[in-house]
PDB file of C-alpha atoms in Angstrom:
ATOM      1  CA  GLN N 250      77.169 107.437 -22.530  1.00  0.00           C
ATOM      2  CA  LYS N 251      77.625 103.636 -23.814  1.00  0.00           C
ATOM      3  CA  GLU N 252      74.506 101.725 -24.035  1.00  0.00           C
ATOM      4  CA  VAL N 253      76.270  98.796 -22.240  1.00  0.00           C
ATOM      5  CA  GLU N 254      79.069  98.943 -19.833  1.00  0.00           C
ATOM      6  CA  GLN N 255      80.898  95.812 -18.316  1.00  0.00           C
ATOM      7  CA  ASP N 256      84.334  95.725 -16.262  1.00  0.00           C
ATOM      8  CA  PRO N 257      86.558  93.985 -18.286  1.00  0.00           C
ATOM      9  CA  GLY N 258      88.780  92.405 -15.517  1.00  0.00           C
ATOM     10  CA  PRO N 259      90.544  90.317 -15.152  1.00  0.00           C
ATOM     11  CA  LEU N 260      88.945  89.153 -12.005  1.00  0.00           C
ATOM     12  CA  SER N 261      91.007  86.364 -10.193  1.00  0.00           C
ATOM     13  CA  VAL N 262      89.203  84.536  -6.985  1.00  0.00           C
ATOM     14  CA  PRO N 263      90.139  81.371  -5.062  1.00  0.00           C
ATOM     15  CA  GLU N 264      88.394  78.161  -5.843  1.00  0.00           C
ATOM     16  CA  GLY N 265      84.893  77.985  -4.000  1.00  0.00           C
ATOM     17  CA  ALA N 266      84.532  81.833  -3.661  1.00  0.00           C
ATOM     18  CA  ILE N 267      81.327  83.444  -4.700  1.00  0.00           C
ATOM     19  CA  VAL N 268      81.851  85.684  -7.905  1.00  0.00           C
ATOM     20  CA  SER N 269      79.731  88.504  -8.804  1.00  0.00           C
ATOM     21  CA  LEU N 270      79.770  89.941 -12.474  1.00  0.00           C
ATOM     22  CA  ASN N 271      77.795  93.164 -13.396  1.00  0.00           C
ATOM     23  CA  CYS N 272      76.850  95.110 -16.366  1.00  0.00           C
ATOM     24  CA  THR N 273      74.900  98.392 -16.438  1.00  0.00           C
ATOM     25  CA  TYR N 274      72.947  99.492 -19.369  1.00  0.00           C
ATOM     26  CA  SER N 275      71.220 102.563 -20.585  1.00  0.00           C
ATOM     27  CA  ASN N 276      68.491 101.718 -22.986  1.00  0.00           C
ATOM     28  CA  SER N 277      65.187 101.275 -21.149  1.00  0.00           C
ATOM     29  CA  ALA N 278      63.742  99.392 -24.039  1.00  0.00           C
ATOM     30  CA  PHE N 279      65.826  96.481 -23.391  1.00  0.00           C
ATOM     31  CA  GLN N 280      63.602  93.439 -22.165  1.00  0.00           C
ATOM     32  CA  TYR N 281      65.883  90.539 -22.536  1.00  0.00           C
ATOM     33  CA  PHE N 282      68.968  90.065 -20.585  1.00  0.00           C
ATOM     34  CA  MET N 283      71.449  87.448 -21.131  1.00  0.00           C
ATOM     35  CA  TRP N 284      74.631  85.921 -20.046  1.00  0.00           C
ATOM     36  CA  TYR N 285      77.106  84.237 -22.675  1.00  0.00           C
ATOM     37  CA  ARG N 286      80.152  82.410 -21.185  1.00  0.00           C
ATOM     38  CA  GLN N 287      83.224  82.157 -23.830  1.00  0.00           C
ATOM     39  CA  TYR N 288      85.948  79.888 -23.114  1.00  0.00           C
ATOM     40  CA  SER N 289      89.545  80.868 -24.594  1.00  0.00           C
ATOM     41  CA  ARG N 290      89.499  80.644 -28.296  1.00  0.00           C
ATOM     42  CA  LYS N 291      86.104  79.098 -28.567  1.00  0.00           C
ATOM     43  CA  GLY N 292      82.407  80.977 -29.820  1.00  0.00           C
ATOM     44  CA  PRO N 293      80.365  82.218 -26.994  1.00  0.00           C
ATOM     45  CA  GLU N 294      77.528  79.940 -25.488  1.00  0.00           C
ATOM     46  CA  LEU N 295      74.314  81.090 -23.784  1.00  0.00           C
ATOM     47  CA  LEU N 296      74.811  80.565 -19.965  1.00  0.00           C
ATOM     48  CA  MET N 297      71.136  82.088 -18.784  1.00  0.00           C
ATOM     49  CA  TYR N 298      68.533  84.453 -19.757  1.00  0.00           C
ATOM     50  CA  THR N 299      66.013  86.464 -18.047  1.00  0.00           C
ATOM     51  CA  TYR N 300      63.187  88.461 -19.429  1.00  0.00           C
ATOM     52  CA  SER N 301      61.739  90.363 -16.242  1.00  0.00           C
ATOM     53  CA  SER N 302      63.205  91.989 -13.060  1.00  0.00           C
ATOM     54  CA  GLY N 303      64.394  89.604 -10.310  1.00  0.00           C
ATOM     55  CA  ASN N 304      66.581  86.754  -9.799  1.00  0.00           C
ATOM     56  CA  LYS N 305      66.647  83.464 -11.804  1.00  0.00           C
ATOM     57  CA  GLU N 306      68.682  80.522 -10.455  1.00  0.00           C
ATOM     58  CA  ASP N 307      70.182  77.760 -12.514  1.00  0.00           C
ATOM     59  CA  GLY N 308      72.515  75.456 -10.101  1.00  0.00           C
ATOM     60  CA  ARG N 309      75.378  77.506  -9.005  1.00  0.00           C
ATOM     61  CA  PHE N 310      74.395  80.271 -11.138  1.00  0.00           C
ATOM     62  CA  THR N 311      71.856  83.072 -10.325  1.00  0.00           C
ATOM     63  CA  ALA N 312      71.104  85.989 -12.987  1.00  0.00           C
ATOM     64  CA  GLN N 313      69.656  88.923 -11.434  1.00  0.00           C
ATOM     65  CA  VAL N 314      68.039  92.041 -13.105  1.00  0.00           C
ATOM     66  CA  ASP N 315      67.174  95.459 -11.797  1.00  0.00           C
ATOM     67  CA  LYS N 316      65.274  97.356 -14.330  1.00  0.00           C
ATOM     68  CA  SER N 317      65.037 100.321 -12.078  1.00  0.00           C
ATOM     69  CA  SER N 318      68.781 100.813 -11.826  1.00  0.00           C
ATOM     70  CA  LYS N 319      69.516  99.232 -15.253  1.00  0.00           C
ATOM     71  CA  TYR N 320      71.751  97.016 -13.867  1.00  0.00           C
ATOM     72  CA  ILE N 321      72.345  93.188 -14.245  1.00  0.00           C
ATOM     73  CA  SER N 322      74.331  90.867 -12.450  1.00  0.00           C
ATOM     74  CA  LEU N 323      75.605  87.324 -12.759  1.00  0.00           C
ATOM     75  CA  PHE N 324      76.503  85.454  -9.370  1.00  0.00           C
ATOM     76  CA  ILE N 325      78.813  82.179  -9.342  1.00  0.00           C
ATOM     77  CA  ARG N 326      78.391  80.279  -6.141  1.00  0.00           C
ATOM     78  CA  ASP N 327      81.294  77.623  -5.191  1.00  0.00           C
ATOM     79  CA  SER N 328      83.078  79.004  -8.130  1.00  0.00           C
ATOM     80  CA  GLN N 329      85.341  75.962  -9.863  1.00  0.00           C
ATOM     81  CA  PRO N 330      88.676  76.355 -12.119  1.00  0.00           C
ATOM     82  CA  SER N 331      86.461  75.300 -14.871  1.00  0.00           C
ATOM     83  CA  ASP N 332      84.278  78.402 -14.443  1.00  0.00           C
ATOM     84  CA  SER N 333      87.513  80.384 -15.949  1.00  0.00           C
ATOM     85  CA  ALA N 334      86.412  82.146 -19.110  1.00  0.00           C
ATOM     86  CA  THR N 335      85.251  85.386 -20.339  1.00  0.00           C
ATOM     87  CA  TYR N 336      81.526  86.250 -19.539  1.00  0.00           C
ATOM     88  CA  LEU N 337      79.623  88.575 -21.694  1.00  0.00           C
ATOM     89  CA  CYS N 338      76.073  90.374 -20.946  1.00  0.00           C
ATOM     90  CA  ALA N 339      73.967  90.953 -23.863  1.00  0.00           C
ATOM     91  CA  PHE N 340      70.651  92.753 -24.322  1.00  0.00           C
ATOM     92  CA  SER N 341      67.803  92.842 -26.906  1.00  0.00           C
ATOM     93  CA  THR N 342      64.673  94.438 -27.129  1.00  0.00           C
ATOM     94  CA  SER N 343      61.197  93.071 -27.667  1.00  0.00           C
ATOM     95  CA  GLY N 344      60.663  92.047 -31.405  1.00  0.00           C
ATOM     96  CA  THR N 345      63.966  92.010 -32.617  1.00  0.00           C
ATOM     97  CA  TYR N 346      66.597  89.429 -33.010  1.00  0.00           C
ATOM     98  CA  LYS N 347      69.705  91.727 -32.733  1.00  0.00           C
ATOM     99  CA  TYR N 348      71.875  92.024 -29.443  1.00  0.00           C
ATOM    100  CA  ILE N 349      73.901  94.427 -27.817  1.00  0.00           C
ATOM    101  CA  PHE N 350      76.974  92.728 -26.093  1.00  0.00           C
ATOM    102  CA  GLY N 351      78.858  94.091 -23.175  1.00  0.00           C
ATOM    103  CA  THR N 352      82.825  93.886 -23.770  1.00  0.00           C
ATOM    104  CA  GLY N 353      83.086  90.744 -21.265  1.00  0.00           C
ATOM    105  CA  THR N 354      84.593  90.297 -17.974  1.00  0.00           C
ATOM    106  CA  ARG N 355      87.301  87.849 -17.735  1.00  0.00           C
ATOM    107  CA  LEU N 356      87.341  85.261 -14.944  1.00  0.00           C
ATOM    108  CA  LYS N 357      90.015  83.247 -13.348  1.00  0.00           C
ATOM    109  CA  VAL N 358      89.469  80.752 -10.759  1.00  0.00           C
ATOM    110  CA  LEU N 359      92.458  79.575  -8.956  1.00  0.00           C
ATOM    111  CA  ALA N 360      92.854  75.857  -7.719  1.00  0.00           C
TER     112      ALA N 360
ATOM    113  CA  ASN Q 271      73.652  68.201 -35.357  1.00  0.00           C
ATOM    114  CA  ALA Q 272      77.026  70.080 -36.020  1.00  0.00           C
ATOM    115  CA  GLY Q 273      75.407  73.214 -35.424  1.00  0.00           C
ATOM    116  CA  VAL Q 274      77.172  76.228 -36.839  1.00  0.00           C
ATOM    117  CA  THR Q 275      80.363  75.720 -38.481  1.00  0.00           C
ATOM    118  CA  GLN Q 276      82.852  77.911 -39.797  1.00  0.00           C
ATOM    119  CA  THR Q 277      85.749  77.705 -42.254  1.00  0.00           C
ATOM    120  CA  PRO Q 278      88.699  78.178 -41.938  1.00  0.00           C
ATOM    121  CA  LYS Q 279      89.900  78.335 -38.634  1.00  0.00           C
ATOM    122  CA  PHE Q 280      92.877  80.499 -39.121  1.00  0.00           C
ATOM    123  CA  ARG Q 281      93.793  82.579 -41.962  1.00  0.00           C
ATOM    124  CA  ILE Q 282      97.033  85.263 -42.712  1.00  0.00           C
ATOM    125  CA  LEU Q 283      96.043  87.635 -45.570  1.00  0.00           C
ATOM    126  CA  LYS Q 284      98.255  90.401 -47.012  1.00  0.00           C
ATOM    127  CA  ILE Q 285      96.734  93.860 -47.232  1.00  0.00           C
ATOM    128  CA  GLY Q 286      94.678  94.134 -50.428  1.00  0.00           C
ATOM    129  CA  GLN Q 287      93.851  90.468 -50.786  1.00  0.00           C
ATOM    130  CA  SER Q 288      90.374  89.159 -50.482  1.00  0.00           C
ATOM    131  CA  MET Q 289      88.704  86.219 -49.099  1.00  0.00           C
ATOM    132  CA  THR Q 290      85.520  84.589 -47.960  1.00  0.00           C
ATOM    133  CA  LEU Q 291      84.823  83.372 -44.577  1.00  0.00           C
ATOM    134  CA  GLN Q 292      82.283  80.125 -44.860  1.00  0.00           C
ATOM    135  CA  CYS Q 293      79.314  79.819 -42.206  1.00  0.00           C
ATOM    136  CA  THR Q 294      76.990  76.824 -41.950  1.00  0.00           C
ATOM    137  CA  GLN Q 295      74.296  75.977 -39.785  1.00  0.00           C
ATOM    138  CA  ASP Q 296      72.035  72.804 -39.593  1.00  0.00           C
ATOM    139  CA  MET Q 297      69.307  73.890 -37.473  1.00  0.00           C
ATOM    140  CA  ASN Q 298      67.080  75.446 -40.025  1.00  0.00           C
ATOM    141  CA  HIS Q 299      67.494  78.974 -38.257  1.00  0.00           C
ATOM    142  CA  ASN Q 300      66.050  81.648 -40.220  1.00  0.00           C
ATOM    143  CA  TYR Q 301      68.342  84.246 -38.686  1.00  0.00           C
ATOM    144  CA  MET Q 302      72.107  84.379 -39.116  1.00  0.00           C
ATOM    145  CA  TYR Q 303      74.615  87.071 -38.002  1.00  0.00           C
ATOM    146  CA  TRP Q 304      78.469  88.091 -38.514  1.00  0.00           C
ATOM    147  CA  TYR Q 305      80.144  89.372 -35.532  1.00  0.00           C
ATOM    148  CA  ARG Q 306      83.735  90.536 -35.207  1.00  0.00           C
ATOM    149  CA  GLN Q 307      85.477  90.357 -31.848  1.00  0.00           C
ATOM    150  CA  ASP Q 308      88.673  92.297 -30.913  1.00  0.00           C
ATOM    151  CA  PRO Q 309      90.339  92.419 -27.506  1.00  0.00           C
ATOM    152  CA  GLY Q 310      88.694  94.292 -24.821  1.00  0.00           C
ATOM    153  CA  MET Q 311      85.732  95.570 -27.263  1.00  0.00           C
ATOM    154  CA  GLY Q 312      83.129  92.894 -27.332  1.00  0.00           C
ATOM    155  CA  LEU Q 313      81.142  91.559 -30.143  1.00  0.00           C
ATOM    156  CA  LYS Q 314      80.443  93.957 -32.909  1.00  0.00           C
ATOM    157  CA  LEU Q 315      77.553  93.006 -35.390  1.00  0.00           C
ATOM    158  CA  ILE Q 316      78.622  93.212 -39.068  1.00  0.00           C
ATOM    159  CA  TYR Q 317      75.970  91.889 -41.074  1.00  0.00           C
ATOM    160  CA  TYR Q 318      72.898  89.928 -40.357  1.00  0.00           C
ATOM    161  CA  SER Q 319      70.132  88.161 -42.499  1.00  0.00           C
ATOM    162  CA  VAL Q 320      66.570  87.378 -41.467  1.00  0.00           C
ATOM    163  CA  GLY Q 321      66.092  84.705 -44.154  1.00  0.00           C
ATOM    164  CA  ALA Q 322      67.531  83.445 -47.836  1.00  0.00           C
ATOM    165  CA  GLY Q 323      67.726  86.473 -49.874  1.00  0.00           C
ATOM    166  CA  ILE Q 324      67.611  89.213 -47.175  1.00  0.00           C
ATOM    167  CA  THR Q 325      70.663  90.817 -45.335  1.00  0.00           C
ATOM    168  CA  ASP Q 326      71.029  94.109 -43.528  1.00  0.00           C
ATOM    169  CA  LYS Q 327      74.030  96.076 -42.331  1.00  0.00           C
ATOM    170  CA  GLY Q 328      74.833  95.880 -38.582  1.00  0.00           C
ATOM    171  CA  GLU Q 329      77.250  98.094 -36.665  1.00  0.00           C
ATOM    172  CA  VAL Q 330      80.355  97.692 -38.379  1.00  0.00           C
ATOM    173  CA  PRO Q 331      79.746  96.628 -42.254  1.00  0.00           C
ATOM    174  CA  ASN Q 332      82.327  98.831 -44.061  1.00  0.00           C
ATOM    175  CA  GLY Q 333      84.777  96.709 -46.017  1.00  0.00           C
ATOM    176  CA  TYR Q 334      82.613  93.426 -45.924  1.00  0.00           C
ATOM    177  CA  ASN Q 335      79.843  91.858 -48.039  1.00  0.00           C
ATOM    178  CA  VAL Q 336      77.500  89.031 -47.350  1.00  0.00           C
ATOM    179  CA  SER Q 337      75.266  86.945 -49.157  1.00  0.00           C
ATOM    180  CA  ARG Q 338      72.502  84.522 -48.241  1.00  0.00           C
ATOM    181  CA  SER Q 339      71.145  82.305 -51.206  1.00  0.00           C
ATOM    182  CA  THR Q 340      70.103  79.163 -48.744  1.00  0.00           C
ATOM    183  CA  THR Q 341      68.929  79.115 -45.564  1.00  0.00           C
ATOM    184  CA  GLU Q 342      72.062  76.925 -44.307  1.00  0.00           C
ATOM    185  CA  ASP Q 343      74.814  79.273 -45.525  1.00  0.00           C
ATOM    186  CA  PHE Q 344      75.923  82.615 -44.822  1.00  0.00           C
ATOM    187  CA  PRO Q 345      79.272  83.716 -46.103  1.00  0.00           C
ATOM    188  CA  LEU Q 346      81.143  86.737 -45.257  1.00  0.00           C
ATOM    189  CA  ARG Q 347      83.443  88.211 -47.920  1.00  0.00           C
ATOM    190  CA  LEU Q 348      86.350  90.663 -47.189  1.00  0.00           C
ATOM    191  CA  GLU Q 349      87.227  92.965 -50.225  1.00  0.00           C
ATOM    192  CA  LEU Q 350      90.723  94.307 -50.144  1.00  0.00           C
ATOM    193  CA  ALA Q 351      91.886  93.437 -46.805  1.00  0.00           C
ATOM    194  CA  ALA Q 352      93.359  96.156 -44.312  1.00  0.00           C
ATOM    195  CA  PRO Q 353      95.155  95.653 -40.873  1.00  0.00           C
ATOM    196  CA  SER Q 354      91.973  97.071 -39.292  1.00  0.00           C
ATOM    197  CA  GLN Q 355      90.100  93.894 -40.003  1.00  0.00           C
ATOM    198  CA  THR Q 356      92.394  91.864 -38.046  1.00  0.00           C
ATOM    199  CA  SER Q 357      90.065  90.203 -35.506  1.00  0.00           C
ATOM    200  CA  VAL Q 358      88.264  87.093 -34.596  1.00  0.00           C
ATOM    201  CA  TYR Q 359      85.084  86.391 -36.858  1.00  0.00           C
ATOM    202  CA  PHE Q 360      82.190  84.647 -35.239  1.00  0.00           C
ATOM    203  CA  CYS Q 361      78.973  83.558 -37.058  1.00  0.00           C
ATOM    204  CA  ALA Q 362      75.843  82.812 -35.196  1.00  0.00           C
ATOM    205  CA  SER Q 363      72.268  81.647 -36.076  1.00  0.00           C
ATOM    206  CA  SER Q 364      68.961  81.824 -34.168  1.00  0.00           C
ATOM    207  CA  GLY Q 365      65.697  80.300 -34.799  1.00  0.00           C
ATOM    208  CA  GLN Q 366      62.184  82.145 -35.502  1.00  0.00           C
ATOM    209  CA  GLY Q 367      60.259  81.889 -32.309  1.00  0.00           C
ATOM    210  CA  ARG Q 368      56.934  83.326 -31.298  1.00  0.00           C
ATOM    211  CA  LYS Q 369      56.851  87.006 -32.282  1.00  0.00           C
ATOM    212  CA  LEU Q 370      58.326  89.361 -29.691  1.00  0.00           C
ATOM    213  CA  ALA Q 371      59.778  85.988 -27.892  1.00  0.00           C
ATOM    214  CA  TYR Q 372      63.461  85.774 -27.162  1.00  0.00           C
ATOM    215  CA  ASN Q 373      65.466  83.773 -29.687  1.00  0.00           C
ATOM    216  CA  GLU Q 374      69.051  82.167 -28.460  1.00  0.00           C
ATOM    217  CA  GLN Q 375      71.722  82.875 -30.482  1.00  0.00           C
ATOM    218  CA  PHE Q 376      74.110  79.832 -31.399  1.00  0.00           C
ATOM    219  CA  PHE Q 377      77.706  80.515 -32.108  1.00  0.00           C
ATOM    220  CA  GLY Q 378      80.403  79.020 -34.367  1.00  0.00           C
ATOM    221  CA  PRO Q 379      83.914  78.474 -33.315  1.00  0.00           C
ATOM    222  CA  GLY Q 380      85.223  81.420 -35.052  1.00  0.00           C
ATOM    223  CA  THR Q 381      87.696  82.505 -37.550  1.00  0.00           C
ATOM    224  CA  ARG Q 382      90.887  84.106 -36.577  1.00  0.00           C
ATOM    225  CA  LEU Q 383      91.903  86.292 -39.377  1.00  0.00           C
ATOM    226  CA  THR Q 384      95.169  88.324 -39.408  1.00  0.00           C
ATOM    227  CA  VAL Q 385      96.028  90.932 -42.185  1.00  0.00           C
ATOM    228  CA  LEU Q 386      99.598  91.985 -42.606  1.00  0.00           C
TER     229      LEU Q 386
END
């Protein structure tokens, strides 16, 4: 079983749709859960991070963590063409500075 | 602040050639990392450093070498380039926060390398 699994997509949605991006993981020691956004031919940039189970909201973005199911999600409300990018989930354990990344989901929001 | 800068942006190498990918950060971060990103494979850690003079292997170190003589610079050396090293290479850095705390990694713009 892979340590992190993420559907590569591509996922195409109309502008204004609610987007749900997901990752599953197998390492119960993961304590930090991140979502990075990567535009084409650019480096990844941090979008959101969470530490505990539950929801964290930032504008149109909501990160959700379910540690019991080992499942994390990123929801994008009122999606915009500018949200078109690859979204990577990332995980780390407490006391470490190394991340484990998902393979990324390519999202395209159609105007 | 420029953040994390990488040079060159693009490079084509012939099999067996060598080159150094440069990475510099101006955020006074202790931790620096080199990743490679292949299509559909996510980011794989090649080497990392926790401070000047200290480096360690990541998940895919074979065929690469690193050094860290200053806090700012973390070059990645490819010896005897092979087609399997065709990839996009990203350098990243993170600061030393409180122990056990989360440290955001900041990424450079990447170097696209093709080995023919």
